[in-house]
Short mmCIF file of C-alpha atoms in Angstrom, two decimals:
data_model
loop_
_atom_site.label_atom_id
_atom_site.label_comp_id
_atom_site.label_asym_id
_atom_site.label_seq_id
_atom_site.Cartn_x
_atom_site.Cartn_y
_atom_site.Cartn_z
CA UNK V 1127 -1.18 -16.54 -20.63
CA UNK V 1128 -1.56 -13.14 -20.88
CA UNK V 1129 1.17 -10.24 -21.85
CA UNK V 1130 1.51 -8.12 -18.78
CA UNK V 1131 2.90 -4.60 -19.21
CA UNK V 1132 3.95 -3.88 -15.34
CA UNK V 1133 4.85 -0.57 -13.29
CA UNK V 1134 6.01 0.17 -9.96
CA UNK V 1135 8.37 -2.99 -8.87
CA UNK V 1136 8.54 -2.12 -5.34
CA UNK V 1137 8.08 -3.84 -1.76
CA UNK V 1138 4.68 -4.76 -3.21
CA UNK V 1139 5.28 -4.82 -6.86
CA UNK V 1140 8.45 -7.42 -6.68
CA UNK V 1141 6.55 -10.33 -5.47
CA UNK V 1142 2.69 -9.39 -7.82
CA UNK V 1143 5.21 -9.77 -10.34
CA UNK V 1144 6.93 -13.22 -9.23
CA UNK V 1145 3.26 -14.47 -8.50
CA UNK V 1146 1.75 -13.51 -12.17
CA UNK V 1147 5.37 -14.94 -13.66
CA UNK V 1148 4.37 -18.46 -11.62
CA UNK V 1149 0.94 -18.49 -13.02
CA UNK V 1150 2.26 -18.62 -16.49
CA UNK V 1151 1.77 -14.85 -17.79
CA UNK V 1152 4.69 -12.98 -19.53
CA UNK V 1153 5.29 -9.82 -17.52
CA UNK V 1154 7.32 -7.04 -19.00
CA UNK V 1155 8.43 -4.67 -16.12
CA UNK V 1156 10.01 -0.81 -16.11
CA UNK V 1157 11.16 1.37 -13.29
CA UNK V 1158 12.11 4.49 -12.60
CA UNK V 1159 14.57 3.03 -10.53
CA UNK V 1160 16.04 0.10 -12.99
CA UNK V 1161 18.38 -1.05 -10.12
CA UNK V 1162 15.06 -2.19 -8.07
CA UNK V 1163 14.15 -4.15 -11.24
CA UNK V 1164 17.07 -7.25 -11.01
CA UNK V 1165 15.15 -9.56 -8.48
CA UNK V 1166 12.24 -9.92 -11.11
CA UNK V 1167 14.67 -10.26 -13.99
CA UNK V 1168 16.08 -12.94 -12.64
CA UNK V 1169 12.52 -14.67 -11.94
CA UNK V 1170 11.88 -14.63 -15.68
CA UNK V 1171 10.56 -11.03 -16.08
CA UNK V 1172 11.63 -8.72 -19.34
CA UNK V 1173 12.83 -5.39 -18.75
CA UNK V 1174 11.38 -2.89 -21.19
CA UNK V 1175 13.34 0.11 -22.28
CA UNK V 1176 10.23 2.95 -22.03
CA UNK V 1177 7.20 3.08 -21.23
CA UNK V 1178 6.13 2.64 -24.96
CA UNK V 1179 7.18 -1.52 -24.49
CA UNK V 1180 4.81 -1.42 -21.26
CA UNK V 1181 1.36 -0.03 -23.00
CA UNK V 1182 2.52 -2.36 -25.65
CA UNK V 1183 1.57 -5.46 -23.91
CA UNK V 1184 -2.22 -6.42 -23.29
CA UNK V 1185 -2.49 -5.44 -19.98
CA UNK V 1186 -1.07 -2.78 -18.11
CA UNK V 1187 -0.61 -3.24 -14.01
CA UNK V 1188 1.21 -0.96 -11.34
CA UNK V 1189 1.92 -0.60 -7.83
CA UNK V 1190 3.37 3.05 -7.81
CA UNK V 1191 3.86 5.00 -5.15
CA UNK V 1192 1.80 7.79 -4.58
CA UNK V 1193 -0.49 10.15 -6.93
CA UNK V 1194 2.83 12.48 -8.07
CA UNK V 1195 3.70 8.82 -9.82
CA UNK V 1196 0.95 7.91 -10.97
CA UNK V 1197 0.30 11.11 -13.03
CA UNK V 1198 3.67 11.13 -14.27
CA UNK V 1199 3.42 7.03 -15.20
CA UNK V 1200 -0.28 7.22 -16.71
CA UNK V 1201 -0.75 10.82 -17.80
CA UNK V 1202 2.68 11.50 -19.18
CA UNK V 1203 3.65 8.22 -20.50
CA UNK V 1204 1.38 5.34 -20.73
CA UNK V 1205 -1.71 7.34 -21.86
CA UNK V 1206 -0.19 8.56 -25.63
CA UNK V 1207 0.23 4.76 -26.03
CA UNK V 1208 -3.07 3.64 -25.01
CA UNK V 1209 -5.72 1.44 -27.39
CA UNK V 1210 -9.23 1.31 -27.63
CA UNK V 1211 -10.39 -1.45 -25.19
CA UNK V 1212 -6.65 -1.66 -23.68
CA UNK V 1213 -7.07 -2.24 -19.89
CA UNK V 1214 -4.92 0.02 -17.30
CA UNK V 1215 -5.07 -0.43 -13.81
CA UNK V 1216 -2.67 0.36 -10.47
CA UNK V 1217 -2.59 -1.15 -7.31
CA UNK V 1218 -1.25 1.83 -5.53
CA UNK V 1219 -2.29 4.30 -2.85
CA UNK V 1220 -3.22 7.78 -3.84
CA UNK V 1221 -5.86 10.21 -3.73
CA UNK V 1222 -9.26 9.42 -5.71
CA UNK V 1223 -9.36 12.98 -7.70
CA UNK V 1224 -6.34 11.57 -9.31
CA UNK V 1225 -8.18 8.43 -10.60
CA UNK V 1226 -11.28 10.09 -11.82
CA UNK V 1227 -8.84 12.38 -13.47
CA UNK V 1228 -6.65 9.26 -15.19
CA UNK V 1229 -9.36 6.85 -15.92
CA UNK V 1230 -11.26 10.32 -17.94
CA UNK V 1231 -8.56 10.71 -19.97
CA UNK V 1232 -7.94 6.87 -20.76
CA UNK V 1233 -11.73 7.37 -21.34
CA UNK V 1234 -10.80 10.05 -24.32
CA UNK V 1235 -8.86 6.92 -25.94
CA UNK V 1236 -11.32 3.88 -25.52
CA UNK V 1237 -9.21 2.66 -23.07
CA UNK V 1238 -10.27 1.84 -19.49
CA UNK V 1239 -8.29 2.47 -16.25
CA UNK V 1240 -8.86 1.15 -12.68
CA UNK V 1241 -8.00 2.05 -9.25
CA UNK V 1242 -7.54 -0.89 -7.72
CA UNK V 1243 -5.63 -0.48 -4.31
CA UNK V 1244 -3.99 -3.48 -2.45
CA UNK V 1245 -4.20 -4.33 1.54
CA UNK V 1246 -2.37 -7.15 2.87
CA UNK V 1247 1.00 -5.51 3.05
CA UNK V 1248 4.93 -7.32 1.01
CA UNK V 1249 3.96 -10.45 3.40
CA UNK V 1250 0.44 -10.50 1.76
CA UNK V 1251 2.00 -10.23 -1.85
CA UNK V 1252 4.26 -12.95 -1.08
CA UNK V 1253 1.31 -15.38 -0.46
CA UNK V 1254 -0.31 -13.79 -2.84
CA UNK V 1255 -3.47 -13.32 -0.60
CA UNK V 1256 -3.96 -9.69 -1.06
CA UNK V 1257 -7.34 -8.15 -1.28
CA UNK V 1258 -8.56 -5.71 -3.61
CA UNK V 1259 -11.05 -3.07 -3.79
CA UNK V 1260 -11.45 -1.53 -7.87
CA UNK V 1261 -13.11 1.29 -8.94
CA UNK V 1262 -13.81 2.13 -12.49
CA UNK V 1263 -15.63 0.08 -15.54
CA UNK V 1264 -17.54 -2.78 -14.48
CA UNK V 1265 -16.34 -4.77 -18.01
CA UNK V 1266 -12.47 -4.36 -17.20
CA UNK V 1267 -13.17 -5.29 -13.33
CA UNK V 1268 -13.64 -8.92 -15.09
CA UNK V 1269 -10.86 -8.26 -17.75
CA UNK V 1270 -8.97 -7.91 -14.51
CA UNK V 1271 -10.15 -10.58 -12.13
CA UNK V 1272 -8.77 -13.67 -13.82
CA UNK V 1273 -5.25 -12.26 -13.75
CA UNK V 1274 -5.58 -10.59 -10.21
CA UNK V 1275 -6.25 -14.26 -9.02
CA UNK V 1276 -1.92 -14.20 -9.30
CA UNK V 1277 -1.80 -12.25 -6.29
CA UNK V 1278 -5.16 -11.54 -4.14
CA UNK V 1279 -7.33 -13.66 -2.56
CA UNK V 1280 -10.10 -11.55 -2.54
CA UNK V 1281 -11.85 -8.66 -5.67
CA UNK V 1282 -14.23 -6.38 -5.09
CA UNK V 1283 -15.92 -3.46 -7.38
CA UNK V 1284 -16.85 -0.55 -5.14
CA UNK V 1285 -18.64 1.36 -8.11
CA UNK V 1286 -16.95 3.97 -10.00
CA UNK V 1287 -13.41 5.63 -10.59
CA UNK V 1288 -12.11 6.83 -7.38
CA UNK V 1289 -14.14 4.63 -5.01
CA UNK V 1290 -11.79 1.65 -4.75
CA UNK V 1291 -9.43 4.30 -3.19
CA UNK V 1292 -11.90 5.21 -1.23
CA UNK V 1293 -12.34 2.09 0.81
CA UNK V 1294 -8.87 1.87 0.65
CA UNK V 1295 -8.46 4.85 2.56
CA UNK V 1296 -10.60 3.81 5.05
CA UNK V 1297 -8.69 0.96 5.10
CA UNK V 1298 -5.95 2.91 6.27
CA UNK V 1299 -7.88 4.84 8.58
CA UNK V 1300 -8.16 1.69 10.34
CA UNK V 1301 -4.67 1.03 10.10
CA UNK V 1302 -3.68 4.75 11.19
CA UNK V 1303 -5.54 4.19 13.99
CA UNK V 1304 -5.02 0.35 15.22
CA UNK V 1305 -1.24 0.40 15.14
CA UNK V 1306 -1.05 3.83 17.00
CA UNK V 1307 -3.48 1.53 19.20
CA UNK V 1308 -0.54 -1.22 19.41
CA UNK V 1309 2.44 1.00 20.09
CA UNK V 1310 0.32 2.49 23.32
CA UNK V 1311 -0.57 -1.15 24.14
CA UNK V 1312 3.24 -2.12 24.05
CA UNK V 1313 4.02 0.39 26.29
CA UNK V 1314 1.88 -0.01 28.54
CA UNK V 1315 2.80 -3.66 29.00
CA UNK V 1316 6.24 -3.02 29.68
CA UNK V 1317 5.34 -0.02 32.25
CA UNK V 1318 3.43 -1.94 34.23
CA UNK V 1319 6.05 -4.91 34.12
CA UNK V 1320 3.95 -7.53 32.33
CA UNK V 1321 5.51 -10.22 31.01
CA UNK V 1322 5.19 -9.48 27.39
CA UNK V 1323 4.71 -13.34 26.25
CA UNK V 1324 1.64 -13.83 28.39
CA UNK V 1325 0.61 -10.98 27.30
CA UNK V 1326 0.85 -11.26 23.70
CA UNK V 1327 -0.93 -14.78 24.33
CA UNK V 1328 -3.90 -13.27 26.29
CA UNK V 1329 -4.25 -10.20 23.74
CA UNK V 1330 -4.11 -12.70 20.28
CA UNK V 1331 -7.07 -14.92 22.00
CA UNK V 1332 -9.36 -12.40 22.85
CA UNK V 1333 -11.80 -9.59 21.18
CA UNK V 1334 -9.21 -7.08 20.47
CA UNK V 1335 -7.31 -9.47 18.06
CA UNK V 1336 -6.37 -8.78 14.69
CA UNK V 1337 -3.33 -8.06 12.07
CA UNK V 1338 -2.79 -5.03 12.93
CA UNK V 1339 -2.33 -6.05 16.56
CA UNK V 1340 -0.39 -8.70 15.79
CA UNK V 1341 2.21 -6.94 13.70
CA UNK V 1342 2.87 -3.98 15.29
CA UNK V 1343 2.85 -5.40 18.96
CA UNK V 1344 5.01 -8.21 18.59
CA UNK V 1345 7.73 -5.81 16.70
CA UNK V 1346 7.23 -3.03 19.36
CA UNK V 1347 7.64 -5.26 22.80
CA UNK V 1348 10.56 -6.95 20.62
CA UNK V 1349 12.17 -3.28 19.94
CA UNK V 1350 12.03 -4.45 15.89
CA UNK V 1351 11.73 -0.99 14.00
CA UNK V 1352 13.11 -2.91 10.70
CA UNK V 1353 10.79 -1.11 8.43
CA UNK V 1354 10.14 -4.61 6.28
CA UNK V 1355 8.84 -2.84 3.19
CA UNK V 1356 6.08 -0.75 4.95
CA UNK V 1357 7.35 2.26 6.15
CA UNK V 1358 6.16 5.23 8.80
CA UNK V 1359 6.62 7.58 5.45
CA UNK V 1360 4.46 6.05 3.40
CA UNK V 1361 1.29 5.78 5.67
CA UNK V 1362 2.29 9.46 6.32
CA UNK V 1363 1.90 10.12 2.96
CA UNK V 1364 -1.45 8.46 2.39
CA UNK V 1365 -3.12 9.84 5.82
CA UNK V 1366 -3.20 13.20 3.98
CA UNK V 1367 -5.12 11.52 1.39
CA UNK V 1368 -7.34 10.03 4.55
CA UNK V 1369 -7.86 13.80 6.12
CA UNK V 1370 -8.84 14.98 2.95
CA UNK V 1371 -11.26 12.14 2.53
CA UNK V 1372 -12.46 12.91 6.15
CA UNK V 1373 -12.64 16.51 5.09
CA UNK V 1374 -14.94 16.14 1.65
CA UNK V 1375 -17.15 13.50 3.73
CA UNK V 1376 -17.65 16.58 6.37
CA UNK V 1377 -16.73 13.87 8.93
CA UNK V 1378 -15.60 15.05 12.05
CA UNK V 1379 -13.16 11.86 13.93
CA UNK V 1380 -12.26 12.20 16.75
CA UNK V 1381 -9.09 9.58 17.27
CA UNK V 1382 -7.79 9.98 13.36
CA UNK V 1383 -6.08 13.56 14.27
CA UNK V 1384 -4.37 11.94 17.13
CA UNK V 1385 -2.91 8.92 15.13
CA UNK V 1386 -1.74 11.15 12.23
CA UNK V 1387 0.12 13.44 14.97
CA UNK V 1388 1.84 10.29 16.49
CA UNK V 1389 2.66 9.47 12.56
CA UNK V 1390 3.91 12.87 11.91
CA UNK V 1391 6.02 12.93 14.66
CA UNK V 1392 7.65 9.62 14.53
CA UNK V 1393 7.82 9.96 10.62
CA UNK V 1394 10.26 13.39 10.88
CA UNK V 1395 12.76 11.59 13.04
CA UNK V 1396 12.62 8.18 11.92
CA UNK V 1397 10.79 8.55 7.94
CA UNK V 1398 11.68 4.62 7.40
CA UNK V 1399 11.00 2.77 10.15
CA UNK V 1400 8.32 0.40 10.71
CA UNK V 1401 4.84 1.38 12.78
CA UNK V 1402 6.18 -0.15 15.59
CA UNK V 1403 8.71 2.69 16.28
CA UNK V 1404 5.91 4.42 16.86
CA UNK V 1405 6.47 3.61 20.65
CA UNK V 1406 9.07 6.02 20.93
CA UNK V 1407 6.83 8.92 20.07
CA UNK V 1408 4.01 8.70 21.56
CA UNK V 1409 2.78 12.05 23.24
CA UNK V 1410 3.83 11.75 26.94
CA UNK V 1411 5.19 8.49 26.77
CA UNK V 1412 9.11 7.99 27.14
CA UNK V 1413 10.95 5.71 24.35
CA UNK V 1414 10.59 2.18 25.94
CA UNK V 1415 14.09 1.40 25.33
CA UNK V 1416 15.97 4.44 24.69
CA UNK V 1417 19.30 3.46 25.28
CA UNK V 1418 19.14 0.21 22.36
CA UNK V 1419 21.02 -0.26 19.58
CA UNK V 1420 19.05 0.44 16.20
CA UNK V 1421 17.33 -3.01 14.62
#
């Protein structure tokens, strides 16, 4: 058992807690929204009053939103508690100057702070088969592995701070682009008046299969825009992270601008709804059901 310190009890958060609470660990949680905290409360987690009872415990883990959190968390309020050889390490999405920035400062203290980025979306964190890619100190990389085990089903150290958010950037690159990819596929199914079950049956079999696919297609031929704890907004938010990835890289792509457009758009009419929606915006396409009631 270990004394968990956790951050950031969210769509992915809520169940990495429940999972490190089954495998016997104590997990202390805080929020800046307490009212998200009662579902791990009442699966045996301890609320902590500041952010002094988090860096308290042996471990500190997080799953915060975006780099304007994380600096706030870490840099204002976690860091003037940190110990020599304390371990500190989020599971969020943000840009990798931030992390280079946080784990430098943690540095100052002895203490050591990862960027370890999740993929495998809430129904990943649920099975607790996410998969991780961590940046930072090679020692806490295996400090963190054995507790990890809670929630992913796969580790991997990509070298120093900042480069697990690399990867998973290009991660969702690949997202960006594959479920812009599925909303175009869904309409075109239902323009050309293909039955969408044979379809979907053909399509899951063959080469172009995968989760992405899978996810978004199925939701979008089904008219499902029930955002299921991964929003349009919040792969908006990290694709500016992704152009300015593309940007430093000097790399030139030629379909990312495209998906981020159909994002941007769909995102500033709809900013919760799932990827699927993305149907209803893409360039020169009309909605594929415009006259339905909202899922």
């Amino acid at each position: 058992m270990t004394r968990i310190g956790f951050t950031g009890v969210g769509a992915m958060g809520a169940p990495m807690v429940r999972n490190l609470l089954a495998a016997g660990h104590e997990v202390t949680v805080w929020g800046r929204s307490p009212s998200k905290l009662a579902p791990v409360l009442e699966a045996g987690a301890v609320p902590a009053r500041d952010l002094a009872e988090i860096a308290a415990q042996d471990v500190v883990l997080g799953c915060l939103l975006d780099g304007a959190a994380i600096e706030e968390v870490y840099l204002g309020g976690l860091l003037s508690h940190a110990r020599p050889g304390q371990l500190f390490a989020d599971h969020g999405t943000y840009a990798p100057q931030v992390a280079e920035r946080v784990a430098a400062a943690f540095a100052e203290r002895g203490a050591r702070y990862l960027d370890a980025p999740v993929s495998g979306g809430p129904m990943g964190a649920v099975a607790g088969t996410l998969v991780c890619a961590v940046g930072g100190d090679a020692a806490g990389v295996e400090q963190l592995r054995p507790i990890a085990q809670a929630y992913t089903g796969r580790i991997a150290h990509l070298g120093g701070p900042g480069r697990g958010l690399a990867l998973k950037l290009i991660n969702n690159f690949l997202v960006s682009i594959n479920f812009v990819a599925a909303a175009e596929t869904a309409w075109l199914i239902e323009r050309l008046g293909l039955d969408p079950d044979a379809a979907q049956g053909i399509l899951y079999g063959g080469m172009a299969d995968g989760a992405v696919l899978r996810q978004g297609l199925s939701k979008a031929l089904a008219h499902d825009y029930d955002a299921g704890g991964m929003s349009l907004g919040g792969l908006v938010e990290v694709q500016r992270n992704i152009a300015e990835l593309l940007g430093g890289a000097e790399f030139r792509s030629g379909l990312f601008p495209y998906a981020q457009e159909v994002f941007a758009a769909a995102a500033r009419s709809e900013f919760t709804r799932h990827p699927s929606a993305l149907t209803r915006w893409l360039p020169g396409a009309p909605s594929i059901d415009p006259s339905s009631s909202e899922q």
